Coordinates of C-alpha atoms in Angstrom, one line a residue:
M795 CA -68.7 23.6 -29.7
D796 CA -66.9 26.6 -28.8
S797 CA -65.8 24.5 -25.0
V798 CA -65.2 21.2 -27.5
V799 CA -62.6 22.8 -29.8
W800 CA -61.2 25.1 -26.6
S801 CA -60.6 21.3 -25.1
A802 CA -59.3 20.0 -28.1
A803 CA -57.0 22.6 -29.1
C804 CA -55.9 21.8 -25.2
R805 CA -55.3 18.7 -25.8
R806 CA -53.4 19.6 -29.0
G807 CA -51.2 22.1 -27.2
A808 CA -50.5 19.5 -24.3
I809 CA -49.2 16.7 -26.9
A810 CA -46.9 19.3 -28.3
L811 CA -45.4 20.1 -25.0
V812 CA -45.4 16.8 -23.6
A813 CA -44.3 16.0 -27.8
S814 CA -41.1 19.2 -26.8
A815 CA -40.3 17.9 -24.4
V816 CA -39.9 14.1 -25.4
V817 CA -37.6 15.5 -28.6
A818 CA -35.0 18.0 -26.4
S819 CA -34.5 15.2 -23.7
M820 CA -33.7 12.9 -26.3
T821 CA -31.4 15.6 -27.8
Q822 CA -30.0 17.0 -24.6
A823 CA -29.3 12.6 -24.1
G824 CA -27.8 12.5 -27.7
V825 CA -25.4 15.2 -27.7
A826 CA -24.3 13.4 -24.0
A827 CA -23.6 10.3 -25.8
A828 CA -21.8 12.1 -28.0
D829 CA -19.9 13.6 -26.1
P830 CA -16.1 13.1 -27.3
E831 CA -14.3 11.0 -25.0
P832 CA -11.6 12.2 -22.4
V833 CA -8.6 11.7 -23.6
T834 CA -5.8 11.0 -21.0
A835 CA -2.6 13.6 -20.7
A836 CA -0.4 10.3 -20.3
S837 CA 1.7 9.7 -22.7
D838 CA 5.3 7.5 -24.1
R839 CA 3.8 4.0 -23.1
Q840 CA 7.1 2.2 -21.7
E841 CA 6.7 -1.5 -20.9
Q842 CA 9.6 -4.1 -19.9
V843 CA 9.0 -7.8 -18.6
L844 CA 10.5 -8.6 -15.5
S845 CA 9.6 -11.9 -14.7
T846 CA 7.4 -15.6 -16.1
R847 CA 6.5 -17.5 -12.7
D848 CA 4.5 -20.7 -12.4
G849 CA 1.9 -19.1 -15.3
V850 CA 2.0 -15.1 -14.4
V851 CA 4.5 -12.4 -16.2
T852 CA 4.8 -9.7 -14.3
S853 CA 6.4 -6.2 -16.3
Y854 CA 6.8 -2.9 -15.3
V855 CA 4.7 0.0 -17.8
S856 CA 5.4 3.5 -17.5
Y857 CA 3.9 6.6 -18.4
L858 CA 5.6 10.2 -19.2
L859 CA 3.2 12.5 -18.0
P860 CA 5.0 15.1 -16.5
L861 CA 5.2 17.5 -13.3
P862 CA 3.5 20.8 -13.6
A863 CA 5.9 24.2 -15.3
D864 CA 6.0 25.0 -11.6
A865 CA 7.8 22.4 -9.7
P866 CA 11.2 22.2 -8.7
A867 CA 14.2 20.6 -10.5
H868 CA 13.9 17.0 -10.5
P869 CA 15.0 13.8 -11.8
A870 CA 13.3 12.8 -15.3
A871 CA 12.5 9.8 -14.0
C872 CA 9.8 12.0 -11.4
D873 CA 7.8 13.2 -14.8
R874 CA 6.8 9.7 -15.1
V875 CA 4.5 7.3 -13.6
G876 CA 3.8 3.9 -13.6
Y877 CA 2.7 0.5 -11.8
L878 CA 3.6 -3.8 -12.1
R879 CA 1.4 -5.8 -14.2
Y880 CA 0.8 -8.8 -13.5
R881 CA -1.4 -11.2 -15.7
S882 CA -1.7 -14.8 -17.3
V883 CA 0.7 -16.3 -19.6
D884 CA -2.1 -17.8 -21.5
G885 CA -3.6 -14.2 -21.5
P886 CA -5.1 -11.2 -23.6
A887 CA -2.0 -8.5 -24.6
D888 CA -3.4 -5.8 -24.1
S889 CA -4.9 -4.7 -21.4
A890 CA -8.1 -3.8 -22.5
D891 CA -9.5 -7.0 -23.3
A892 CA -9.2 -8.5 -19.7
A893 CA -12.0 -9.3 -18.2
H894 CA -11.2 -7.7 -15.3
I895 CA -8.6 -5.2 -13.3
A896 CA -7.2 -5.4 -9.6
I897 CA -5.7 -1.5 -9.7
Q898 CA -4.2 -1.0 -6.6
E899 CA -2.6 1.8 -3.9
Q900 CA -0.4 1.5 -1.3
G901 CA -0.9 1.4 2.0
L902 CA 2.1 4.3 3.9
G903 CA 5.7 3.9 2.1
G904 CA 5.0 1.2 0.2
G905 CA 6.6 0.7 -2.7
A906 CA 4.9 -1.1 -5.6
Q907 CA 6.8 -4.2 -5.1
N908 CA 5.1 -4.3 -2.2
S909 CA 2.2 -5.9 -3.3
D910 CA 4.0 -8.8 -5.3
S911 CA 2.6 -11.6 -3.4
V912 CA -1.1 -10.7 -3.5
A913 CA -0.8 -9.6 -6.5
F914 CA 0.5 -12.5 -8.3
N915 CA -2.0 -14.8 -6.0
T916 CA -5.2 -13.1 -7.6
V917 CA -4.1 -13.6 -10.9
H918 CA -2.8 -16.7 -10.2
S919 CA -5.7 -18.1 -8.3
A920 CA -8.4 -16.3 -11.4
R921 CA -6.4 -18.7 -14.0
A922 CA -7.1 -21.5 -12.3
M923 CA -10.8 -20.6 -12.0
G924 CA -10.7 -20.1 -16.0
Q925 CA -10.6 -16.3 -15.4
Q926 CA -8.1 -13.8 -17.4
I927 CA -7.6 -11.3 -15.1
E928 CA -5.2 -8.5 -14.5
F929 CA -3.3 -6.8 -11.4
W930 CA -1.9 -3.0 -11.6
A931 CA 0.3 -2.8 -8.3
L932 CA 0.8 1.9 -8.3
G933 CA 3.8 3.3 -7.9
R934 CA 3.3 6.8 -6.3
R935 CA 5.1 9.3 -7.6
S936 CA 7.2 9.8 -5.5
A937 CA 9.3 6.5 -5.6
C938 CA 11.3 7.8 -8.3
L939 CA 13.1 9.6 -5.8
D940 CA 13.9 5.7 -4.0
E941 CA 17.7 4.6 -3.2
T942 CA 18.0 1.6 -5.9
E943 CA 21.5 2.3 -7.4
G944 CA 23.3 0.2 -4.4
F945 CA 20.7 -2.4 -5.2
D946 CA 21.2 -2.8 -8.1
Y947 CA 24.6 -3.0 -8.0
A948 CA 24.6 -5.7 -5.3
L949 CA 22.1 -8.2 -7.2
R950 CA 24.3 -8.2 -10.3
S951 CA 27.2 -8.6 -7.6
G952 CA 25.5 -11.0 -5.4
D953 CA 27.2 -9.5 -2.5
Y954 CA 24.9 -7.8 -0.2
L955 CA 28.0 -5.7 1.4
D956 CA 28.4 -3.7 -1.3
A957 CA 25.2 -2.6 -1.1
V958 CA 25.7 -1.9 2.8
D959 CA 29.7 -0.7 2.3
Y960 CA 28.0 1.9 -0.3
Y961 CA 24.9 3.9 1.9
F962 CA 26.7 4.2 4.7
N963 CA 30.3 3.5 4.6
G964 CA 31.5 5.5 1.3
K965 CA 32.4 2.6 -0.9
P966 CA 31.8 3.8 -4.8
L967 CA 29.9 1.3 -7.3
D968 CA 30.7 2.1 -11.1
G969 CA 32.8 5.2 -9.9
K970 CA 29.9 6.3 -7.8
V971 CA 29.5 7.7 -4.5
F972 CA 26.7 7.9 -2.1
P973 CA 25.7 11.3 -1.5
G974 CA 23.7 10.6 1.5
I975 CA 20.8 10.7 2.7
K976 CA 18.2 13.6 1.2
T977 CA 17.3 16.1 3.9
S978 CA 13.7 17.5 4.1
A979 CA 15.0 20.8 2.6
E980 CA 16.0 19.1 -0.6
L981 CA 13.0 17.3 -1.5
P982 CA 11.3 20.3 -2.6
V983 CA 9.9 18.9 -4.8
L984 CA 7.7 16.4 -2.8
D985 CA 5.2 19.3 -2.4
F986 CA 3.9 18.4 -5.4
M987 CA 3.2 14.3 -5.0
G988 CA 0.3 15.0 -2.4
L989 CA -3.2 13.4 -2.6
E990 CA -4.7 14.9 -5.5
R991 CA -1.3 13.8 -7.7
V992 CA -1.5 10.2 -6.5
V993 CA -5.8 10.2 -7.2
R994 CA -5.1 12.0 -10.4
D995 CA -2.2 9.3 -11.6
Q996 CA -4.1 6.4 -11.1
Y997 CA -7.2 8.0 -13.2
E998 CA -4.6 9.0 -15.7
V999 CA -3.1 5.1 -15.9
M1000 CA -6.1 4.0 -15.9
L1001 CA -8.1 6.8 -18.7
A1002 CA -4.6 5.7 -21.1
E1003 CA -5.1 1.7 -20.6
V1004 CA -8.9 1.6 -21.1
P1005 CA -9.6 4.7 -23.5
E1006 CA -13.2 3.9 -23.1
Q1007 CA -15.4 5.0 -20.0
A1008 CA -18.1 2.6 -20.0
E1009 CA -15.5 -0.5 -20.8
R1010 CA -13.3 1.2 -17.3
Q1011 CA -16.5 0.6 -15.4
R1012 CA -16.7 -2.6 -16.6
R1013 CA -13.4 -3.6 -16.0
F1014 CA -10.8 -2.1 -12.9
V1015 CA -11.4 -3.4 -9.4
C1016 CA -10.1 -0.7 -7.6
T1017 CA -8.5 -1.9 -4.4
G1018 CA -6.0 -0.6 -1.8
I1019 CA -4.0 -1.8 1.7
S1020 CA -3.5 0.4 4.4
L1021 CA -3.7 3.6 4.0
G1022 CA -4.0 2.5 0.1
G1023 CA -7.3 1.8 1.1
L1024 CA -7.7 5.8 2.1
V1025 CA -6.9 6.7 -0.9
T1026 CA -8.8 4.4 -3.7
G1027 CA -11.7 6.4 -1.4
F1028 CA -10.5 9.7 -1.9
F1029 CA -10.3 8.4 -5.9
A1030 CA -14.5 7.3 -5.7
D1031 CA -15.8 10.5 -5.0
W1032 CA -12.7 12.8 -6.2
D1033 CA -14.1 14.7 -9.3
F1034 CA -12.2 13.5 -12.6
D1035 CA -13.8 15.1 -16.0
G1036 CA -17.0 15.6 -14.7
R1037 CA -16.9 12.3 -13.3
P1038 CA -16.5 10.6 -10.2
G1039 CA -14.0 8.3 -10.2
A1040 CA -16.5 6.2 -8.8
D1041 CA -17.6 5.5 -12.4
Q1042 CA -14.3 4.3 -13.5
C1043 CA -14.4 1.0 -11.2
A1044 CA -17.1 -1.7 -11.5
A1045 CA -16.4 -2.9 -7.7
F1046 CA -13.8 -2.0 -4.6
A1047 CA -12.3 -4.2 -2.4
A1048 CA -10.2 -3.0 0.4
Q1049 CA -7.5 -4.8 2.2
D1050 CA -7.2 -4.4 6.2
S1051 CA -8.7 -0.8 5.1
I1052 CA -11.8 1.3 5.0
I1053 CA -12.9 2.3 1.8
S1054 CA -14.2 5.8 2.5
S1055 CA -13.3 9.6 2.3
D1056 CA -16.1 10.4 4.9
P1057 CA -15.7 7.9 7.8
V1058 CA -17.6 9.7 9.9
A1059 CA -20.7 10.8 7.5
I1060 CA -20.0 15.1 7.7
Q1061 CA -21.1 15.1 4.6
N1062 CA -24.3 14.0 4.7
T1063 CA -25.3 17.2 6.9
P1064 CA -24.8 20.7 5.2
L1065 CA -24.1 22.6 8.2
L1066 CA -21.7 20.1 9.2
H1067 CA -20.5 20.8 5.8
D1068 CA -19.9 24.0 5.6
I1069 CA -17.7 24.2 9.0
T1070 CA -15.7 22.0 9.4
N1071 CA -14.5 23.1 5.7
A1072 CA -14.4 26.8 6.6
L1073 CA -12.0 25.6 9.3
V1074 CA -10.1 22.2 8.3
S1075 CA -9.2 24.1 4.3
P1076 CA -7.4 27.2 5.5
A1077 CA -5.7 25.0 8.2
E1078 CA -4.5 23.1 5.9
T1079 CA -3.5 25.7 3.6
V1080 CA -1.8 26.5 6.5
V1081 CA -0.1 23.3 7.1
Q1082 CA 0.8 23.0 2.5
N1083 CA 2.9 27.1 3.0
G1084 CA 4.3 25.2 6.0
F1085 CA 5.7 22.6 3.5
R1086 CA 6.7 24.6 1.0
A1087 CA 8.5 27.2 3.3
G1088 CA 10.3 24.1 4.8
L1089 CA 9.0 25.2 8.0
L1090 CA 7.5 21.2 8.6
P1091 CA 9.4 18.0 7.2
R1092 CA 8.5 16.3 4.2
T1093 CA 9.1 13.0 5.1
F1094 CA 9.6 10.9 8.4
G1095 CA 13.6 11.5 7.7
P1096 CA 15.3 11.0 11.1
L1097 CA 12.7 9.7 12.4
P1098 CA 13.3 6.1 14.5
V1099 CA 12.0 2.7 13.8
I1100 CA 9.9 4.4 10.4
G1101 CA 12.5 7.3 9.5
T1102 CA 14.6 6.9 6.2
K1103 CA 17.3 4.8 7.8
G1104 CA 14.5 2.2 9.5
F1105 CA 13.2 1.2 6.0
L1106 CA 16.7 1.3 4.6
L1107 CA 17.7 -1.3 7.1
L1108 CA 14.8 -3.7 6.1
R1109 CA 15.9 -3.1 2.6
L1110 CA 19.3 -4.3 3.5
A1111 CA 18.2 -7.1 5.7
G1112 CA 16.1 -8.7 2.9
L1113 CA 19.0 -7.9 0.7
A1114 CA 21.3 -10.1 2.6
A1115 CA 18.7 -13.1 3.6
H1116 CA 17.9 -13.5 -0.7
L1117 CA 22.1 -13.4 -1.5
D1118 CA 23.0 -15.3 0.7
P1119 CA 20.1 -16.6 3.6
D1120 CA 22.2 -19.7 5.8
G1121 CA 25.5 -17.4 6.0
E1122 CA 26.5 -15.2 8.2
S1123 CA 25.2 -11.9 9.0
R1124 CA 27.8 -9.2 8.6
L1125 CA 24.9 -6.7 7.9
L1126 CA 24.7 -5.1 11.3
A1127 CA 28.4 -5.4 11.8
H1128 CA 28.5 -2.9 8.7
I1129 CA 26.6 0.0 10.1
P1130 CA 28.0 2.3 12.3
H1131 CA 25.9 3.6 15.5
D1132 CA 24.3 6.8 15.0
P1133 CA 20.8 8.2 17.2
E1134 CA 18.4 6.8 14.4
M1135 CA 20.1 3.5 14.0
D1136 CA 20.4 1.9 17.3
T1137 CA 17.0 3.4 18.4
T1138 CA 15.7 1.8 15.7
L1139 CA 17.2 -1.7 16.7
N1140 CA 16.4 -0.7 20.3
Y1141 CA 13.3 0.1 19.7
L1142 CA 11.7 -3.3 17.6
F1143 CA 14.4 -5.9 19.7
A1144 CA 14.2 -5.0 23.1
R1145 CA 12.9 -7.5 25.8
S1146 CA 11.6 -5.3 28.3
W1147 CA 11.5 -1.6 29.3
S1148 CA 14.4 -2.1 31.4
A1149 CA 16.0 -3.3 27.8
F1150 CA 15.2 -1.0 26.0
A1151 CA 15.7 2.2 28.1
T1152 CA 19.5 0.8 28.9
N1153 CA 19.4 0.0 25.5
G1154 CA 21.0 -3.7 26.9
A1155 CA 23.0 -2.5 29.1
D1156 CA 20.4 -4.5 31.8
G1157 CA 22.6 -7.5 31.1
T1158 CA 19.9 -8.6 27.5
G1159 CA 22.4 -6.3 25.7
T1160 CA 21.8 -5.4 22.0
M1161 CA 20.7 -6.6 18.7
R1162 CA 24.4 -6.3 17.4
D1163 CA 25.3 -8.3 20.0
Y1164 CA 24.3 -11.5 19.1
R1165 CA 24.8 -14.1 16.4
F1166 CA 22.7 -15.1 13.3
T1167 CA 22.1 -16.3 10.3
N1168 CA 21.3 -13.5 7.1
S1169 CA 17.6 -15.0 7.3
A1170 CA 17.0 -15.1 11.1
L1171 CA 18.4 -11.3 11.5
L1172 CA 16.0 -10.3 9.2
G1173 CA 13.0 -13.0 11.3
V1174 CA 14.0 -10.8 14.1
L1175 CA 13.7 -8.0 12.1
I1176 CA 10.3 -8.1 10.6
D1177 CA 8.6 -11.4 12.5
N1178 CA 5.3 -11.5 14.2
N1179 CA 7.1 -13.4 17.1
S1180 CA 10.1 -11.2 17.2
S1181 CA 9.7 -7.5 15.9
N1182 CA 8.3 -4.9 18.7
F1183 CA 6.9 -3.1 15.9
T1184 CA 3.6 -4.3 14.0
L1185 CA 3.6 -2.6 10.9
F1186 CA 5.8 -4.7 9.8
Q1187 CA 5.0 -7.9 11.5
Q1188 CA 4.4 -11.2 9.3
G1189 CA 3.7 -14.3 9.6
L1190 CA 7.3 -16.2 8.9
G1191 CA 8.1 -18.4 11.2
A1192 CA 10.3 -19.1 14.1
L1193 CA 14.0 -19.0 15.8
A1194 CA 15.9 -21.6 15.9
G1195 CA 19.3 -22.9 17.1
G1196 CA 19.5 -21.6 21.0
P1197 CA 17.2 -20.5 23.6
V1198 CA 14.6 -17.5 23.3
E1199 CA 13.1 -15.7 26.0
E1200 CA 9.7 -14.4 26.0
K1201 CA 9.3 -10.4 25.3
T1202 CA 7.4 -7.8 27.5
F1203 CA 8.4 -5.0 25.5
P1204 CA 6.0 -2.6 24.4
N1205 CA 3.9 -4.9 25.8
P1206 CA 3.3 -8.8 26.2
G1207 CA 1.4 -10.4 23.2
S1208 CA -0.8 -11.8 26.2
V1209 CA -2.6 -8.4 27.2
T1210 CA -4.5 -8.8 23.7
Q1211 CA -7.1 -10.8 25.5
I1212 CA -7.8 -8.7 27.8
P1213 CA -12.1 -8.6 27.3
L1214 CA -12.9 -4.6 25.4
L1215 CA -9.3 -3.4 25.9
G1216 CA -6.8 -6.4 24.5
N1217 CA -7.9 -5.4 20.2
Y1218 CA -6.8 -2.3 20.6
L1219 CA -3.3 -3.2 22.6
R1220 CA -2.6 -5.1 19.3
M1221 CA -1.9 -1.4 18.2
G1222 CA 2.0 -1.4 19.6
A1223 CA 3.1 -4.9 18.5
G1224 CA 0.7 -7.5 18.0
P1225 CA -1.2 -10.1 19.7
Q1226 CA 1.2 -13.4 19.7
T1227 CA 3.7 -13.8 22.2
R1228 CA 7.5 -12.7 20.9
V1229 CA 10.5 -14.1 21.5
A1230 CA 14.1 -12.9 21.9
P1231 CA 17.4 -14.6 21.6
T1232 CA 19.2 -15.3 25.2
D1233 CA 22.8 -16.6 24.2
R1234 CA 25.3 -14.4 22.4
G1235 CA 27.4 -17.1 21.4
A1236 CA 24.6 -19.4 19.3
L1237 CA 24.1 -19.2 15.5
Y1238 CA 20.5 -17.9 15.6
T1239 CA 19.0 -19.9 12.3
W1240 CA 15.1 -19.7 11.0
R1241 CA 12.3 -22.5 10.5
N1242 CA 9.9 -21.3 8.0
Y1243 CA 6.9 -20.4 7.7
D1244 CA 6.3 -24.4 6.4
D1245 CA 8.9 -25.4 9.6
V1246 CA 7.0 -24.2 12.4
I1247 CA 5.4 -27.9 13.9
G1248 CA 6.3 -27.8 17.5
V1249 CA 7.4 -24.3 18.4
G1250 CA 6.0 -23.4 21.4
Y1251 CA 5.4 -20.0 21.1
T1252 CA 3.5 -20.2 16.9
A1253 CA 1.2 -22.3 15.4
P1254 CA 1.1 -23.0 11.8
A1255 CA -2.3 -21.4 11.1
H1256 CA -0.7 -18.7 12.4
E1257 CA 2.5 -18.4 10.4
T1258 CA 1.4 -17.7 5.8
A1259 CA 4.3 -15.6 4.8
D1260 CA 7.7 -17.1 3.0
T1261 CA 10.6 -15.7 4.4
R1262 CA 11.9 -16.2 0.8
D1263 CA 9.5 -13.9 -0.7
A1264 CA 9.4 -11.4 1.7
A1265 CA 13.8 -11.5 1.3
R1266 CA 13.2 -11.4 -2.3
Q1267 CA 11.0 -8.9 -2.6
L1268 CA 12.6 -6.0 0.2
A1269 CA 16.2 -7.0 -2.1
M1270 CA 14.1 -4.9 -5.2
G1271 CA 15.4 -2.0 -6.4
S1272 CA 14.4 -0.7 -9.7
P1273 CA 12.2 -0.3 -10.9
Y1274 CA 9.9 0.1 -7.3
A1275 CA 11.3 -0.2 -3.8
Y1276 CA 9.2 -2.2 -1.7
W1277 CA 9.9 0.4 1.1
E1278 CA 9.4 3.8 -0.7
T1279 CA 12.5 6.3 0.5
Y1280 CA 11.3 9.5 1.3
F1281 CA 7.3 8.4 1.2
P1282 CA 5.3 12.2 1.4
L1283 CA 4.1 12.9 4.7
R1284 CA 1.9 15.6 2.5
V1285 CA -0.6 12.4 1.5
V1286 CA -0.8 11.4 5.4
V1287 CA -1.5 15.9 6.1
D1288 CA -4.3 15.6 2.9
I1289 CA -6.1 13.1 3.9
G1290 CA -6.9 14.1 7.1
A1291 CA -8.4 17.1 6.3
G1292 CA -10.3 15.4 4.0
Y1293 CA -11.8 13.3 6.8
G1294 CA -12.0 16.7 9.2
G1295 CA -14.3 18.4 6.3
A1296 CA -12.1 19.7 4.0
R1297 CA -13.2 20.4 0.7
S1298 CA -12.0 23.5 -0.9
G1299 CA -8.5 24.9 -1.3
E1300 CA -6.4 21.6 -2.3
L1301 CA -9.4 19.0 -2.0
N1302 CA -11.4 21.1 -3.9
G1303 CA -11.7 18.2 -6.5
L1304 CA -13.4 15.6 -3.1
R1305 CA -16.7 17.0 -4.8
Y1306 CA -19.2 14.1 -4.0
H1307 CA -19.4 11.1 -1.2
G1308 CA -20.0 7.9 -0.7
M1309 CA -20.0 7.0 -4.5
S1310 CA -18.4 4.3 -3.4
R1311 CA -21.2 2.3 -1.5
T1312 CA -22.4 2.5 -4.5
K1313 CA -21.1 -0.2 -6.2
P1314 CA -19.8 -3.9 -5.2
N1315 CA -17.3 -4.1 -2.4
Y1316 CA -15.6 -6.7 -0.7
A1317 CA -13.0 -6.2 2.5
A1318 CA -10.7 -8.3 3.8
F1319 CA -9.3 -8.2 7.5
A1320 CA -6.1 -9.5 8.4
Q1321 CA -7.5 -12.0 11.9
D1322 CA -3.9 -10.8 14.2
S1323 CA -4.3 -7.2 12.8
V1324 CA -6.0 -4.4 14.8
V1325 CA -7.7 -3.1 12.0
Q1326 CA -11.3 -5.1 11.7
A1327 CA -11.6 -4.9 15.5
A1328 CA -10.9 -1.0 15.9
V1329 CA -11.6 0.1 12.9
G1330 CA -14.1 -1.9 10.5
A1331 CA -15.9 -1.9 14.2
L1332 CA -16.2 1.8 14.0
F1333 CA -16.5 2.3 10.0
P1334 CA -18.7 -0.2 9.1
T1335 CA -18.4 -1.7 5.3
P1336 CA -21.7 -1.3 2.8
P1337 CA -23.8 -4.2 4.1
S1338 CA -23.8 -6.1 1.0
S1339 CA -20.3 -5.9 1.1
T1340 CA -18.0 -9.4 0.9
V1341 CA -16.9 -9.4 4.2
V1342 CA -14.0 -12.1 4.5
T1343 CA -11.1 -12.1 7.8
L1344 CA -7.9 -13.6 7.0
P1345 CA -6.4 -16.6 8.7
G1346 CA -3.9 -16.3 11.3
Y1347 CA -3.2 -13.0 8.5
N1348 CA -1.1 -10.3 9.7
H1349 CA -1.8 -6.7 8.6
V1350 CA 1.4 -6.7 5.7
D1351 CA 0.4 -10.8 4.9
T1352 CA -2.6 -9.2 3.5
I1353 CA -0.1 -8.7 0.6
G1354 CA 2.3 -10.9 1.9
A1355 CA 1.1 -14.6 2.1
A1356 CA 3.0 -17.3 0.7
A1357 CA 1.3 -18.7 -2.1
V1358 CA 0.3 -21.9 -0.8
Q1359 CA -0.8 -22.3 3.1
N1360 CA 0.3 -24.4 5.9
D1361 CA -3.3 -26.2 5.2
G1362 CA -2.8 -26.2 1.9
S1363 CA -4.5 -23.4 0.4
P1364 CA -4.2 -21.1 -1.7
D1365 CA -3.9 -17.9 -0.3
Y1366 CA -6.7 -17.0 1.2
S1367 CA -6.3 -12.7 0.5
G1368 CA -6.0 -13.3 -3.6
E1369 CA -8.0 -16.7 -4.1
T1370 CA -10.7 -14.6 -2.1
L1371 CA -10.1 -11.5 -3.8
A1372 CA -10.0 -12.9 -6.9
R1373 CA -13.7 -15.0 -5.7
F1374 CA -15.6 -11.8 -5.4
I1375 CA -13.6 -10.7 -9.0
R1376 CA -15.2 -13.7 -10.9
T1377 CA -19.2 -11.9 -9.0
L1378 CA -18.4 -10.0 -11.2
G1379 CA -19.6 -10.9 -14.5

C-alpha cells in the first residue's frame, strides 16, 4: 500500500511540476506579448506631392531625426531623413494600409532619384495586376549636402547654362555665389553617416510609418540596388530593439546585387568569427579614427570619373538634355579645363589607348572637339555603346548625324566573349560594341532607345532606357539628386569591415547572420552586367529564391529602364518585382 501511495504522490508531483512549467511559460509568453512596441525617435512628418503621372503619385516624405548631439555643425536638413514615396492614385492615403511596401536602399553614390524609373514601373505594374503597393526610394542622410541650388534655379529659368555658370564660372543666382566644392576637411559630419546611420534611418522610418511589428513584418519588402543590396543584407542582420532587421521584412529583393552581411559564411564557424573579429574590428577602428582626424578622404573628392566633379558633370548633362534636347550643346564650352575634368572626359570618351595616353593629341581629338546636341552629349557620357565606364552605362539608343568608329579603350566589347575570362572583362566597359564620332564638323544627334533599327552595332533588345527619362532624372535638384554630391566613403569601409568579420566596435549592432535567407527572396540580374556572372556565381542566392535575368539590361537599367520595352513588354525589372510581391499574399 505504501508503494501505491508513493507512486501516486510521485505522479501528482510530476503533474504539478509540469503544470507549473506550463503556467510559467504561458505567463512569460503573455508578458512578452504585452511588451510595448518600440517607439520611433522620428517626428514632424512632412509630405510634399511632387508629381502625378499615369496613375502613380510621387511625393517626398521626411521626418525630423536629429544627428547625435556631438555631431559637428551641419545644415538643418541633415537632421531630417526621408524618401520618395510612389503609390497608386487610387491606393490608400496611409502607407500602413498598403498591401505591401518595397523599401529600397540606393547604390554607390546614388540618390533617391536614381530609382525613379523602377519605383514608378513597379507600382504601375502592380496596379495593373490589381495590387495597391507602394515603393519607397530611400535617400541617405548624406543627401542633405547635395548641391541643388543651381539645378533648382535652372529648372525655373529654363536655361541649363544658369546652373553650369553658377557651378563653374562664378555666376550669382538670386544673389548667391557658389562657394566651391567642399573638401574632405570641410565635411566632418560625414563621420556620423556610416552604415549604422543608414540602417538605423531605414528602421526609424519603417517604425514611424507602420508602428506595429506584425504589420511591418507582413508588409515590407526590403530591397536594394547594387551597393544598396549589400546594405540591405546588413539591415537584415542588424539588431533593432532586440530583433534582427529581417523581422521588419516580409521578403527581400536584390536588384543586380546580393543581400548578405556575411557572403563567405565566416559567422558559421565560431573560430573564424573570433579570429576575424579580433583582427578586423580594431583595424576598422583605426580607419574610422583616420576619417575623424582628417587623415583619410571622406568622399571620392577630386578622383576623376567618380569624383565630385564627375557626378556633377553627368547631372548637368542631364539638365541640358532635359531643357534643350535638340539644341547644339554649349555645356563643355562653359566648363573650364582642369586636370580632374579633363581626365574624366578623356577616360569616358577615348577611342583607343593611344587617344587616352595623349588626351586626343594622336589626332582623334577630345570630347570638346566634337559637336553634339545635348541629348547626344548625354548619350556619349552614359550610353552602353559610347561610355567607357560600365557603372554609368544604360541602353539609351545610338549616335546619329555623322560617322563613327569602334572603340578599343579600355578594351573592345568583343573581348567579353572570351570563355571564362570574358564575363570578368565586363567590369571595365561592358560587353557591347562602343563607338566614337570621327567627323569634327558634323552635328551629332541622338536616336532614342526605341529608334535603333538598322544601327549596325546595337539591337533593339539591348536598348532599354528612355533618354528623356534619364535626362529628367539627372536634371533634378531638391529634394533628392540623381547622384549624391558627397557620398560618404565610410559606408564602403563599414561594409568591407563587416564582410571581413568585424562584429564589434563600429559594427557591434551586427549581431545576427543569414537572417535574410529565412524569408522569401527575389533576385533580378541584368544580362549585360557583370554581377550575375561574377558575384552571383560566387555567392549564390538562397535555393528557394525567385531569380530572373533582365534581357539586354545593363546594371543601371535594373532601376532605370523605360516603362515599355522594345518588344512591347513592361519594364522587366518593375514587372517581375511586382509579380514576386503578389506571391506574398
